[in-house]
Coordinates of N, CA, C and O in Angstrom, one line a residue:
M1 N 196.2 33.7 177.3 CA 196.2 33.6 175.6 C 194.7 32.6 174.9 O 194.4 32.5 174.0
N2 N 195.7 31.5 176.0 CA 194.7 30.2 175.4 C 193.2 30.4 175.2 O 191.7 29.8 174.5
N3 N 192.6 30.8 176.3 CA 191.5 31.3 176.2 C 190.6 32.2 175.5 O 189.8 31.5 174.9
E4 N 191.5 32.6 174.7 CA 190.5 33.8 174.0 C 190.4 33.3 172.9 O 189.8 32.9 172.1
N5 N 191.9 32.1 172.3 CA 192.4 31.6 171.2 C 190.8 30.1 171.0 O 190.4 30.1 170.0
R6 N 190.3 29.8 172.4 CA 189.1 28.6 171.9 C 188.2 29.5 171.7 O 187.4 29.0 171.2
K7 N 187.7 30.3 172.0 CA 186.6 31.6 172.0 C 186.3 32.2 170.7 O 185.2 32.0 169.8
L8 N 188.0 32.1 170.0 CA 187.7 32.6 169.1 C 187.9 31.2 167.6 O 186.5 31.7 167.0
L9 N 187.8 30.2 167.9 CA 188.1 29.2 167.0 C 186.2 28.7 167.2 O 186.0 28.8 166.5
R10 N 185.5 29.3 168.5 CA 184.7 28.9 168.4 C 183.5 29.5 167.6 O 182.3 28.9 166.9
K11 N 183.7 30.9 167.6 CA 182.5 31.2 166.9 C 183.4 31.6 165.8 O 182.3 31.2 164.9
L12 N 184.9 31.0 164.7 CA 185.0 31.1 163.5 C 184.3 29.2 163.0 O 184.2 29.1 161.8
V13 N 183.9 28.5 164.2 CA 183.0 27.3 163.4 C 182.0 27.2 163.8 O 181.0 27.1 162.6
V14 N 181.2 28.4 164.7 CA 180.0 28.5 164.2 C 179.5 29.3 163.1 O 178.7 29.3 161.8
I15 N 180.3 30.3 162.7 CA 180.4 31.5 161.6 C 180.1 30.1 160.0 O 179.5 30.4 159.2
A16 N 181.8 29.3 160.4 CA 181.5 28.7 159.1 C 180.4 27.3 158.7 O 180.3 27.4 157.5
V17 N 179.5 26.6 160.4 CA 178.7 25.9 159.9 C 177.6 26.8 159.4 O 176.1 26.8 158.9
A18 N 177.4 28.0 160.1 CA 176.0 29.1 159.7 C 176.1 29.5 157.6 O 175.0 29.1 157.2
M19 N 177.0 30.1 157.4 CA 177.2 29.8 155.7 C 177.2 28.8 155.7 O 176.5 28.7 154.4
F20 N 177.7 27.4 155.4 CA 177.5 25.7 155.3 C 175.8 26.1 154.9 O 175.7 25.4 154.4
G21 N 175.1 26.3 156.2 CA 173.4 26.1 156.8 C 172.9 26.6 155.5 O 171.7 26.4 154.2
F22 N 173.1 28.3 155.4 CA 172.9 29.1 154.5 C 173.2 28.7 153.2 O 172.3 29.0 152.3
G23 N 174.1 27.9 152.5 CA 174.9 27.7 151.5 C 173.8 26.9 150.8 O 172.8 26.3 150.0
Y24 N 173.2 26.0 151.8 CA 173.1 24.6 151.5 C 171.2 25.2 151.1 O 170.4 24.4 150.1
A25 N 170.5 25.8 152.4 CA 169.2 26.1 152.0 C 169.5 26.7 150.5 O 167.4 27.7 150.7
L26 N 170.0 27.7 150.7 CA 169.7 29.0 149.3 C 169.1 28.3 148.6 O 168.5 28.7 147.2
I27 N 169.6 27.3 147.6 CA 168.8 26.2 146.7 C 167.0 25.9 146.6 O 166.8 26.9 145.6
P28 N 166.6 25.7 147.8 CA 165.1 25.9 148.2 C 164.6 26.8 148.0 O 163.1 26.6 147.2
V29 N 165.4 27.7 148.9 CA 164.8 29.6 149.1 C 164.9 29.4 147.6 O 163.5 30.3 147.1
Y30 N 165.9 29.9 146.5 CA 165.9 30.3 145.4 C 164.8 30.1 144.4 O 163.6 30.4 144.2
K31 N 164.4 28.5 144.8 CA 163.8 28.3 143.9 C 162.8 28.4 144.2 O 161.3 28.9 143.2
H32 N 161.9 28.1 145.8 CA 160.4 29.0 146.0 C 160.1 30.1 146.1 O 159.2 30.6 145.8
I33 N 161.3 31.0 145.7 CA 161.2 32.6 145.6 C 160.6 33.1 144.2 O 160.2 33.0 143.5
C34 N 161.5 31.5 143.1 CA 161.1 32.2 141.6 C 159.7 31.2 141.4 O 159.3 32.0 140.3
E35 N 159.6 30.1 141.5 CA 158.2 29.8 142.2 C 157.3 30.9 142.2 O 155.4 30.8 141.2
V36 N 157.2 31.2 143.2 CA 156.0 32.4 143.4 C 156.3 34.0 142.2 O 154.7 34.2 142.2
L37 N 157.2 34.3 141.9 CA 157.5 35.4 141.2 C 157.0 35.1 139.9 O 157.1 36.4 138.4
G38 N 157.4 33.8 139.1 CA 157.1 33.2 138.3 C 157.8 33.2 137.1 O 157.5 34.1 136.0
I39 N 159.4 33.6 137.9 CA 160.4 33.5 137.2 C 161.4 32.4 137.2 O 160.8 31.6 137.5
N40 N 162.1 32.1 136.4 CA 163.0 31.2 135.4 C 162.5 29.8 136.2 O 163.0 28.7 136.7
V41 N 161.9 29.8 135.0 CA 160.9 28.8 135.4 C 160.8 27.7 134.5 O 160.6 27.6 133.3
L42 N 161.2 26.7 134.8 CA 161.7 25.8 133.4 C 160.9 24.8 132.8 O 160.9 24.4 132.0
T43 N 159.8 24.2 133.8 CA 158.6 23.6 133.0 C 157.9 23.8 133.6 O 157.2 24.7 134.4
Q44 N 156.8 23.7 132.8 CA 154.7 23.1 133.4 C 154.8 22.6 134.5 O 154.7 21.1 134.5
K45 N 153.5 22.7 135.3 CA 153.7 21.7 135.9 C 152.4 21.1 135.6 O 151.7 21.1 135.8
D46 N 151.2 22.1 135.0 CA 150.2 21.8 134.4 C 150.2 21.3 132.9 O 150.9 22.3 131.4
G47 N 149.3 19.9 133.2 CA 150.4 19.7 131.7 C 149.6 20.1 130.7 O 149.3 19.3 129.2
T48 N 148.0 20.7 131.4 CA 147.1 21.0 129.6 C 147.3 22.2 129.7 O 146.3 22.1 128.6
V49 N 148.3 22.5 129.5 CA 149.1 23.8 128.9 C 149.4 23.5 127.5 O 150.0 22.7 127.7
A50 N 148.6 24.1 126.3 CA 148.8 24.1 124.7 C 150.0 25.0 124.0 O 149.7 25.8 125.5
P51 N 150.5 24.1 123.1 CA 151.9 24.3 122.9 C 151.8 26.1 121.8 O 150.8 26.1 122.1
P52 N 152.5 26.9 122.0 CA 151.9 27.6 121.6 C 152.1 27.7 120.1 O 152.5 26.9 119.5
E53 N 151.2 28.6 119.5 CA 150.6 28.3 118.3 C 151.2 29.6 117.1 O 151.5 30.2 117.4
N54 N 151.7 28.5 116.1 CA 152.4 29.1 115.4 C 151.2 30.2 115.0 O 150.6 30.0 114.1
T55 N 151.2 32.1 114.5 CA 151.0 32.8 114.5 C 150.4 33.3 112.5 O 149.8 33.9 111.9
Q56 N 151.8 32.7 111.7 CA 152.3 33.4 110.5 C 151.4 31.9 109.4 O 151.2 32.5 108.5
V57 N 150.7 31.2 110.3 CA 150.5 29.7 109.9 C 148.5 30.6 109.3 O 147.9 30.9 110.0
D58 N 148.4 30.7 108.0 CA 147.3 31.5 107.3 C 146.0 30.6 107.5 O 146.2 29.4 106.5
R59 N 145.0 29.6 108.5 CA 144.1 28.8 108.2 C 142.8 29.0 107.1 O 142.9 28.0 107.2
S60 N 143.0 29.7 106.9 CA 142.0 30.8 106.0 C 142.5 29.8 104.5 O 140.9 29.9 103.5
R61 N 143.2 29.4 104.2 CA 143.9 28.8 102.8 C 144.0 27.4 103.0 O 145.4 26.8 104.3
S62 N 144.1 26.5 102.2 CA 144.3 25.5 101.4 C 145.2 25.3 100.3 O 144.6 25.6 99.3
I63 N 146.0 24.5 100.3 CA 147.3 24.7 98.9 C 147.4 22.3 98.9 O 147.9 22.3 99.7
T64 N 146.8 22.2 97.7 CA 147.8 21.4 97.3 C 149.2 20.9 97.0 O 148.9 21.7 95.8
V65 N 150.0 20.7 97.7 CA 151.2 20.4 96.9 C 151.2 19.3 96.2 O 151.4 18.3 97.2
E66 N 151.2 18.8 94.8 CA 151.5 17.9 94.3 C 153.0 17.7 94.4 O 153.7 18.4 94.4
L67 N 153.3 15.9 93.9 CA 154.7 15.7 94.4 C 155.0 15.1 92.9 O 154.5 14.0 93.0
D68 N 156.7 14.8 92.8 CA 155.9 14.4 91.3 C 157.7 14.0 91.5 O 158.5 14.5 91.9
S69 N 158.2 13.0 90.1 CA 159.8 12.6 90.4 C 159.9 12.0 88.7 O 159.4 11.5 88.3
N70 N 161.4 12.3 88.5 CA 161.8 12.1 87.7 C 163.4 11.7 87.4 O 163.7 12.2 88.7
V71 N 163.6 10.4 86.4 CA 165.1 10.6 86.8 C 166.0 9.9 85.5 O 165.7 9.7 84.1
Q72 N 167.1 11.0 85.8 CA 168.3 11.0 84.6 C 168.7 9.6 85.0 O 169.7 10.0 85.4
G73 N 169.3 8.2 84.7 CA 170.3 7.4 84.7 C 169.5 6.6 85.5 O 168.1 5.5 85.4
T74 N 169.8 5.3 86.3 CA 169.7 3.8 86.6 C 169.0 3.7 87.9 O 168.3 2.6 88.8
L75 N 168.9 5.0 88.7 CA 168.2 5.2 89.9 C 166.7 5.0 89.9 O 166.6 5.4 89.0
R76 N 165.7 4.7 91.0 CA 164.5 4.5 91.2 C 164.3 5.0 92.2 O 165.0 5.6 93.3
F77 N 163.3 6.6 92.0 CA 163.3 7.7 92.7 C 162.6 7.7 92.9 O 161.1 8.4 91.3
R78 N 160.8 8.2 93.6 CA 159.5 8.5 94.0 C 159.3 8.6 95.0 O 160.3 9.2 96.6
P79 N 158.1 9.9 94.9 CA 158.0 10.7 97.0 C 156.9 8.9 97.8 O 156.6 7.8 96.5
T80 N 157.1 9.4 98.3 CA 155.8 8.6 99.4 C 155.2 8.8 99.7 O 153.9 7.3 99.8
Q81 N 154.3 10.3 98.8 CA 153.2 10.4 98.6 C 152.5 11.1 98.0 O 154.0 11.8 97.1
G82 N 151.8 11.6 97.2 CA 151.1 12.0 95.9 C 150.6 13.4 96.1 O 151.7 14.1 94.9
S83 N 150.3 13.7 97.0 CA 149.9 15.3 97.1 C 150.3 15.2 98.6 O 149.7 14.5 100.4
V84 N 150.0 16.4 99.0 CA 150.1 17.3 101.1 C 149.3 18.4 101.0 O 149.8 19.7 99.8
T85 N 148.4 18.3 102.3 CA 147.8 19.8 102.1 C 147.7 20.4 102.6 O 148.4 20.6 104.2
V86 N 148.3 21.8 102.8 CA 149.2 23.2 103.5 C 148.4 24.0 103.2 O 147.8 24.5 102.3
H87 N 149.2 24.7 104.8 CA 148.6 26.0 105.5 C 149.2 26.9 104.4 O 150.6 26.4 105.1
P88 N 149.3 28.0 104.2 CA 150.5 29.2 104.1 C 151.5 29.7 105.9 O 150.4 29.4 106.3
G89 N 152.5 29.3 105.7 CA 152.8 28.8 106.7 C 153.2 27.9 107.9 O 154.1 28.8 108.4
E90 N 152.6 27.3 107.3 CA 153.4 25.6 108.4 C 153.8 25.0 107.6 O 154.0 24.8 106.4
M91 N 155.0 25.0 108.6 CA 156.1 23.8 108.2 C 154.8 22.3 108.4 O 155.2 21.9 108.6
V92 N 156.1 22.3 106.9 CA 155.3 20.1 106.2 C 156.7 19.9 105.7 O 157.7 19.7 105.3
T93 N 156.9 18.3 106.4 CA 157.9 17.3 106.0 C 156.8 16.1 105.1 O 156.2 15.8 105.3
V94 N 158.0 15.7 103.9 CA 157.6 15.0 102.8 C 158.8 14.7 102.7 O 159.7 14.1 103.0
V95 N 158.3 12.6 101.9 CA 159.5 12.4 101.8 C 160.0 11.8 100.4 O 159.1 11.2 99.9
Y96 N 160.7 11.2 100.0 CA 160.6 10.8 99.1 C 162.5 9.6 99.2 O 162.8 10.0 100.0
E97 N 161.6 8.8 98.5 CA 162.9 7.5 98.0 C 163.8 6.7 97.3 O 163.2 7.0 96.3
V98 N 165.1 6.6 97.2 CA 166.0 6.7 96.0 C 166.4 4.9 96.5 O 166.5 5.4 97.4
V99 N 166.0 4.8 95.5 CA 167.1 3.0 95.1 C 168.3 3.0 94.1 O 167.3 3.2 93.4
N100 N 168.9 2.5 94.4 CA 170.6 2.7 93.9 C 170.1 0.9 93.5 O 170.8 -0.3 94.1
S101 N 169.7 0.3 92.3 CA 169.5 -0.9 92.2 C 170.5 -1.9 91.7 O 170.9 -2.9 91.1
Q102 N 172.1 -0.8 91.3 CA 173.4 -1.1 90.6 C 174.5 -1.9 91.7 O 173.8 -1.6 92.9
G103 N 175.0 -2.6 91.2 CA 176.0 -3.1 92.0 C 177.3 -2.1 92.3 O 178.7 -2.6 92.2
R104 N 177.0 -0.7 92.2 CA 178.2 0.4 92.3 C 177.9 1.0 92.7 O 176.8 1.6 92.7
V105 N 178.9 2.0 92.9 CA 178.6 3.1 93.2 C 177.5 4.3 93.1 O 178.4 4.5 91.6
V106 N 177.1 5.0 92.7 CA 176.0 6.1 92.3 C 175.5 7.7 92.6 O 176.1 7.3 94.2
N107 N 176.6 8.7 92.0 CA 176.7 10.3 92.9 C 175.3 10.3 91.8 O 175.3 10.1 90.7
A108 N 174.7 10.9 92.5 CA 173.8 12.3 92.1 C 173.0 13.6 92.1 O 173.7 13.8 94.0
Q109 N 172.1 13.8 92.2 CA 171.7 15.4 92.5 C 170.0 15.6 92.0 O 169.6 15.1 90.6
A110 N 169.8 15.8 92.5 CA 168.4 16.1 92.6 C 169.1 17.5 92.2 O 168.8 18.4 93.2
V111 N 167.6 17.8 91.4 CA 167.3 19.1 91.2 C 165.3 20.1 91.0 O 164.7 18.9 90.4
P112 N 165.5 20.7 91.6 CA 163.9 21.1 92.1 C 163.5 21.7 91.3 O 163.5 22.7 89.8
S113 N 162.2 21.8 90.1 CA 161.5 22.5 89.5 C 159.7 23.1 90.3 O 159.4 21.8 91.1
Y114 N 159.0 24.3 90.1 CA 157.9 23.9 90.6 C 156.9 24.7 89.7 O 157.5 25.6 88.7
A115 N 155.6 24.3 89.8 CA 154.2 24.9 88.7 C 153.5 24.7 89.4 O 153.3 24.6 90.5
P116 N 152.9 26.5 89.7 CA 153.5 27.3 88.1 C 154.4 28.2 88.4 O 154.6 28.3 89.6
Q117 N 155.5 29.0 87.6 CA 156.7 29.8 87.8 C 156.2 31.0 88.5 O 157.0 30.7 90.3
S118 N 154.8 31.2 89.1 CA 154.6 32.4 89.8 C 154.7 31.6 91.7 O 154.7 32.7 92.5
A119 N 154.4 30.4 91.7 CA 154.8 30.3 93.4 C 156.2 29.9 93.5 O 156.5 29.8 94.3
T120 N 157.1 29.6 92.6 CA 158.4 30.0 92.9 C 159.2 30.7 93.5 O 159.8 29.7 94.9
P121 N 159.0 31.4 93.4 CA 160.0 32.6 95.0 C 159.1 32.5 96.5 O 159.7 32.2 97.1
H122 N 157.8 31.6 96.2 CA 157.0 31.7 97.6 C 157.5 30.5 98.2 O 157.3 30.2 99.1
F123 N 158.0 29.0 97.2 CA 158.4 27.8 98.2 C 159.6 28.1 98.9 O 160.8 28.3 98.4
K124 N 159.0 27.5 100.3 CA 160.6 27.9 100.8 C 161.0 26.4 101.2 O 160.4 26.3 102.6
K125 N 162.3 26.1 101.1 CA 163.0 24.4 101.9 C 164.6 24.6 102.6 O 164.5 25.4 102.9
V126 N 163.7 24.1 104.2 CA 163.9 24.2 104.7 C 165.1 23.1 105.1 O 166.5 23.3 105.4
E127 N 164.5 22.1 105.4 CA 166.1 21.4 104.6 C 165.5 20.7 103.6 O 164.3 20.0 103.0
C128 N 166.5 20.2 102.5 CA 165.8 19.1 101.5 C 167.6 18.3 100.8 O 168.9 18.7 101.0
F129 N 166.7 17.0 101.0 CA 168.5 16.5 99.9 C 169.3 17.1 98.9 O 170.5 16.6 98.1
C130 N 168.4 18.3 97.9 CA 168.8 18.4 96.9 C 170.1 19.9 97.7 O 170.0 20.3 96.1
F131 N 170.2 19.7 98.6 CA 170.9 21.2 98.7 C 172.5 20.6 98.2 O 173.4 21.5 98.0
K132 N 172.5 19.1 99.0 CA 174.7 18.7 98.1 C 173.5 17.2 97.0 O 172.4 17.0 97.4
Q133 N 175.1 16.6 96.5 CA 175.8 15.9 95.8 C 175.3 14.7 97.3 O 175.5 14.8 98.3
Q134 N 174.0 13.7 96.5 CA 173.6 12.0 97.4 C 175.0 11.3 96.4 O 174.8 11.1 95.4
T135 N 175.6 11.0 97.8 CA 176.5 9.2 96.6 C 176.2 7.8 97.5 O 175.6 8.1 98.8
L136 N 175.1 7.3 96.9 CA 174.4 6.0 97.3 C 175.3 4.5 96.8 O 175.6 4.3 95.5
Q137 N 175.7 4.2 97.8 CA 176.4 2.6 97.6 C 175.3 2.1 97.1 O 174.3 2.1 96.6
A138 N 175.5 0.5 96.7 CA 175.6 -0.7 95.5 C 174.4 -0.7 96.7 O 174.6 -1.4 97.4
H139 N 173.0 -0.7 95.7 CA 171.7 -2.1 96.4 C 171.5 -1.2 97.7 O 170.9 -1.9 98.2
E140 N 171.7 0.4 98.0 CA 171.2 1.2 98.8 C 170.0 2.0 98.4 O 169.2 2.2 97.5
A141 N 169.1 1.8 99.4 CA 167.7 2.6 99.1 C 167.9 3.7 100.4 O 168.0 2.8 101.8
R142 N 167.6 4.6 100.6 CA 167.6 5.4 101.3 C 166.0 6.9 101.0 O 165.4 7.1 100.0
Q143 N 165.6 6.9 102.1 CA 164.5 8.0 102.4 C 165.0 8.8 102.6 O 165.6 9.5 103.9
M144 N 164.6 10.4 101.8 CA 165.0 11.4 101.8 C 164.1 12.8 102.7 O 163.2 12.7 101.5
P145 N 164.3 13.9 104.0 CA 163.2 14.9 103.9 C 163.4 14.8 103.1 O 164.0 16.1 102.5
V146 N 162.1 16.4 102.3 CA 162.6 17.6 102.3 C 161.0 17.7 103.5 O 160.1 17.9 103.3
M147 N 161.6 19.7 103.7 CA 161.1 20.5 104.8 C 160.8 21.9 104.7 O 162.2 21.8 104.2
F148 N 159.5 21.9 104.3 CA 159.7 23.2 103.5 C 158.4 24.5 103.9 O 157.6 23.8 105.1
Y149 N 157.8 25.6 104.0 CA 155.8 26.4 104.0 C 156.5 26.9 102.9 O 157.5 26.9 102.4
L150 N 155.3 27.6 102.5 CA 154.6 28.3 101.8 C 154.8 29.9 102.5 O 154.1 29.9 103.7
D151 N 155.4 30.5 101.8 CA 154.8 31.5 102.1 C 153.8 32.4 101.9 O 152.7 31.9 101.0
P152 N 153.0 33.4 103.4 CA 151.7 33.5 103.6 C 151.5 34.6 101.4 O 150.5 34.6 101.8
Q153 N 152.2 35.3 101.6 CA 152.8 36.2 100.3 C 152.0 35.4 98.9 O 152.3 36.1 97.6
L154 N 151.9 34.0 99.3 CA 151.7 33.4 97.9 C 150.6 33.7 96.9 O 148.9 34.3 97.7
P155 N 150.9 34.2 96.1 CA 149.4 34.8 95.0 C 147.5 34.0 95.9 O 148.4 32.9 95.9
K156 N 147.0 34.5 96.2 CA 145.6 33.8 96.0 C 145.8 32.2 95.3 O 144.3 31.8 95.6
E157 N 145.3 33.5 93.6 CA 145.1 32.5 93.4 C 146.0 31.1 92.5 O 144.8 29.9 92.3
V158 N 147.1 31.0 93.5 CA 147.2 29.5 93.1 C 146.9 28.8 94.6 O 146.9 29.2 95.4
K159 N 145.8 27.6 93.7 CA 145.3 26.6 94.3 C 146.6 25.2 94.4 O 145.9 24.4 95.9
T160 N 147.1 25.3 93.6 CA 147.7 23.2 93.2 C 148.9 24.0 93.4 O 149.7 24.8 92.5
I161 N 150.0 23.3 93.7 CA 151.5 23.7 93.2 C 152.3 22.3 93.2 O 152.4 21.4 93.8
T162 N 152.3 22.3 91.5 CA 153.0 21.0 91.9 C 155.1 21.2 91.5 O 155.3 21.8 91.6
L163 N 155.4 19.9 92.3 CA 156.7 20.0 93.2 C 157.2 18.7 92.6 O 157.2 18.0 92.9
S164 N 158.6 19.3 91.4 CA 159.1 18.3 90.6 C 160.2 18.1 90.8 O 161.5 19.2 90.8
Y165 N 161.1 16.9 91.5 CA 162.5 17.4 91.8 C 163.2 15.7 90.4 O 162.3 15.1 90.3
T166 N 164.1 16.6 90.0 CA 165.1 15.2 88.7 C 165.8 14.9 89.3 O 166.7 16.0 89.5
F167 N 165.9 13.7 89.7 CA 167.4 13.3 90.1 C 168.2 12.3 88.9 O 167.7 12.2 87.7
I168 N 169.6 13.7 88.7 CA 169.9 13.3 87.7 C 171.4 12.4 88.2 O 172.0 12.9 89.1
E169 N 171.6 11.3 87.4 CA 173.0 11.0 88.0 C 174.5 11.5 87.2 O 174.5 12.2 86.1
I170 N 175.5 11.7 87.7 CA 177.0 12.5 87.8 C 177.5 11.5 88.4 O 178.0 11.3 88.8
G171 N 178.3 11.6 86.8 CA 179.5 10.5 86.8 C 179.2 9.3 86.0 O 177.5 9.0 86.7
G172 N 180.3 8.3 86.2 CA 179.4 7.3 86.0 C 179.1 6.8 84.6 O 178.6 5.8 85.0
L173 N 178.4 7.2 84.1 CA 177.0 6.9 82.8 C 178.0 6.8 82.2 O 179.1 7.5 81.3
A174 N 178.1 5.2 81.6 CA 178.7 4.8 80.4 C 178.6 5.0 79.0 O 177.3 5.2 78.9
Q175 N 179.2 6.0 77.9 CA 179.3 6.4 76.4 C 178.3 5.2 75.7 O 179.1 4.5 76.1
S176 N 177.3 5.3 75.1 CA 176.9 4.2 74.8 C 177.8 4.1 73.2 O 178.4 5.5 72.0
P177 N 178.8 3.2 72.3 CA 179.2 3.5 71.1 C 178.2 3.8 70.4 O 177.3 3.3 69.5
Q178 N 179.3 4.6 69.9 CA 178.2 5.4 67.7 C 178.6 4.1 66.7 O 179.3 3.9 66.3
P179 N 177.6 4.4 66.2 CA 178.2 3.2 65.1 C 179.3 4.0 64.0 O 179.1 5.1 64.2
A180 N 179.8 3.2 62.9 CA 180.6 3.6 62.3 C 180.6 4.3 61.4 O 180.4 6.5 60.8
G181 N 179.1 4.6 60.6 CA 178.5 6.0 59.6 C 178.1 7.0 60.0 O 178.0 8.2 60.1
A182 N 177.6 6.9 61.7 CA 177.2 7.6 62.3 C 178.8 9.1 62.8 O 178.3 10.3 62.5
A183 N 179.7 9.0 62.7 CA 180.7 10.2 62.5 C 180.8 10.8 61.3 O 181.0 12.1 61.5
A184 N 180.8 10.3 60.2 CA 180.8 10.9 58.8 C 179.5 11.1 58.9 O 180.1 12.5 58.1
A185 N 178.4 11.2 58.8 CA 177.3 12.2 58.9 C 177.3 13.2 59.2 O 176.9 14.5 58.1
G186 N 178.0 12.6 60.4 CA 178.6 15.0 61.3 C 179.2 15.3 60.7 O 179.0 16.4 61.0
G187 N 179.8 15.4 59.9 CA 180.9 16.1 59.2 C 182.1 16.0 59.8 O 182.9 16.2 59.0
T188 N 182.1 15.8 60.6 CA 183.7 15.7 60.9 C 183.6 14.8 62.5 O 182.9 13.6 62.8
A189 N 185.2 14.1 61.6 CA 185.1 12.5 63.1 C 186.5 13.4 63.3 O 187.1 14.0 63.9
R190 N 186.4 12.6 64.8 CA 187.1 12.9 66.3 C 188.5 11.5 65.9 O 187.7 10.2 67.0
L191 N 189.4 12.0 66.3 CA 190.8 10.6 66.4 C 190.9 10.6 67.7 O 191.0 11.5 68.8

């Protein structure tokens, strides 16, 4: 019985080594099969392969987007460039800069507007600082991006769009005292 156990042990060791070798060889064999068949390729070997082009971009048209800014409050707010030329369907990023020159925290919200009005439904913002209220620390300066594209269905007669933001300070605005005669002139006085 001892001899039979040794034969069985040798067979099991050979099977275990063969299984380990098969598992070890499986990785390069798998990679080679995938390369030959052109499946599951994560990287391109040829660096000259051009990235895919967005086919929804209408390169036959160019629209000028003029950037404008207004402020209600104590902040300084402006675009970092005056205008940008865009093809409908093309993703574009522009940057606005805001500076809180006050020695206090300021909360503000940007409100966009567009001209002409017919362009409004075709101006598609993907990322914008106007989506939420901004809190600026004392003496903080911040650059804020706006990522957008123009819908290719934009009317053909629109050649220029003005994107204007009004940055409005929320709360914290001190009420200026009214002169004593102003309340009487209004007809009612509040106590």
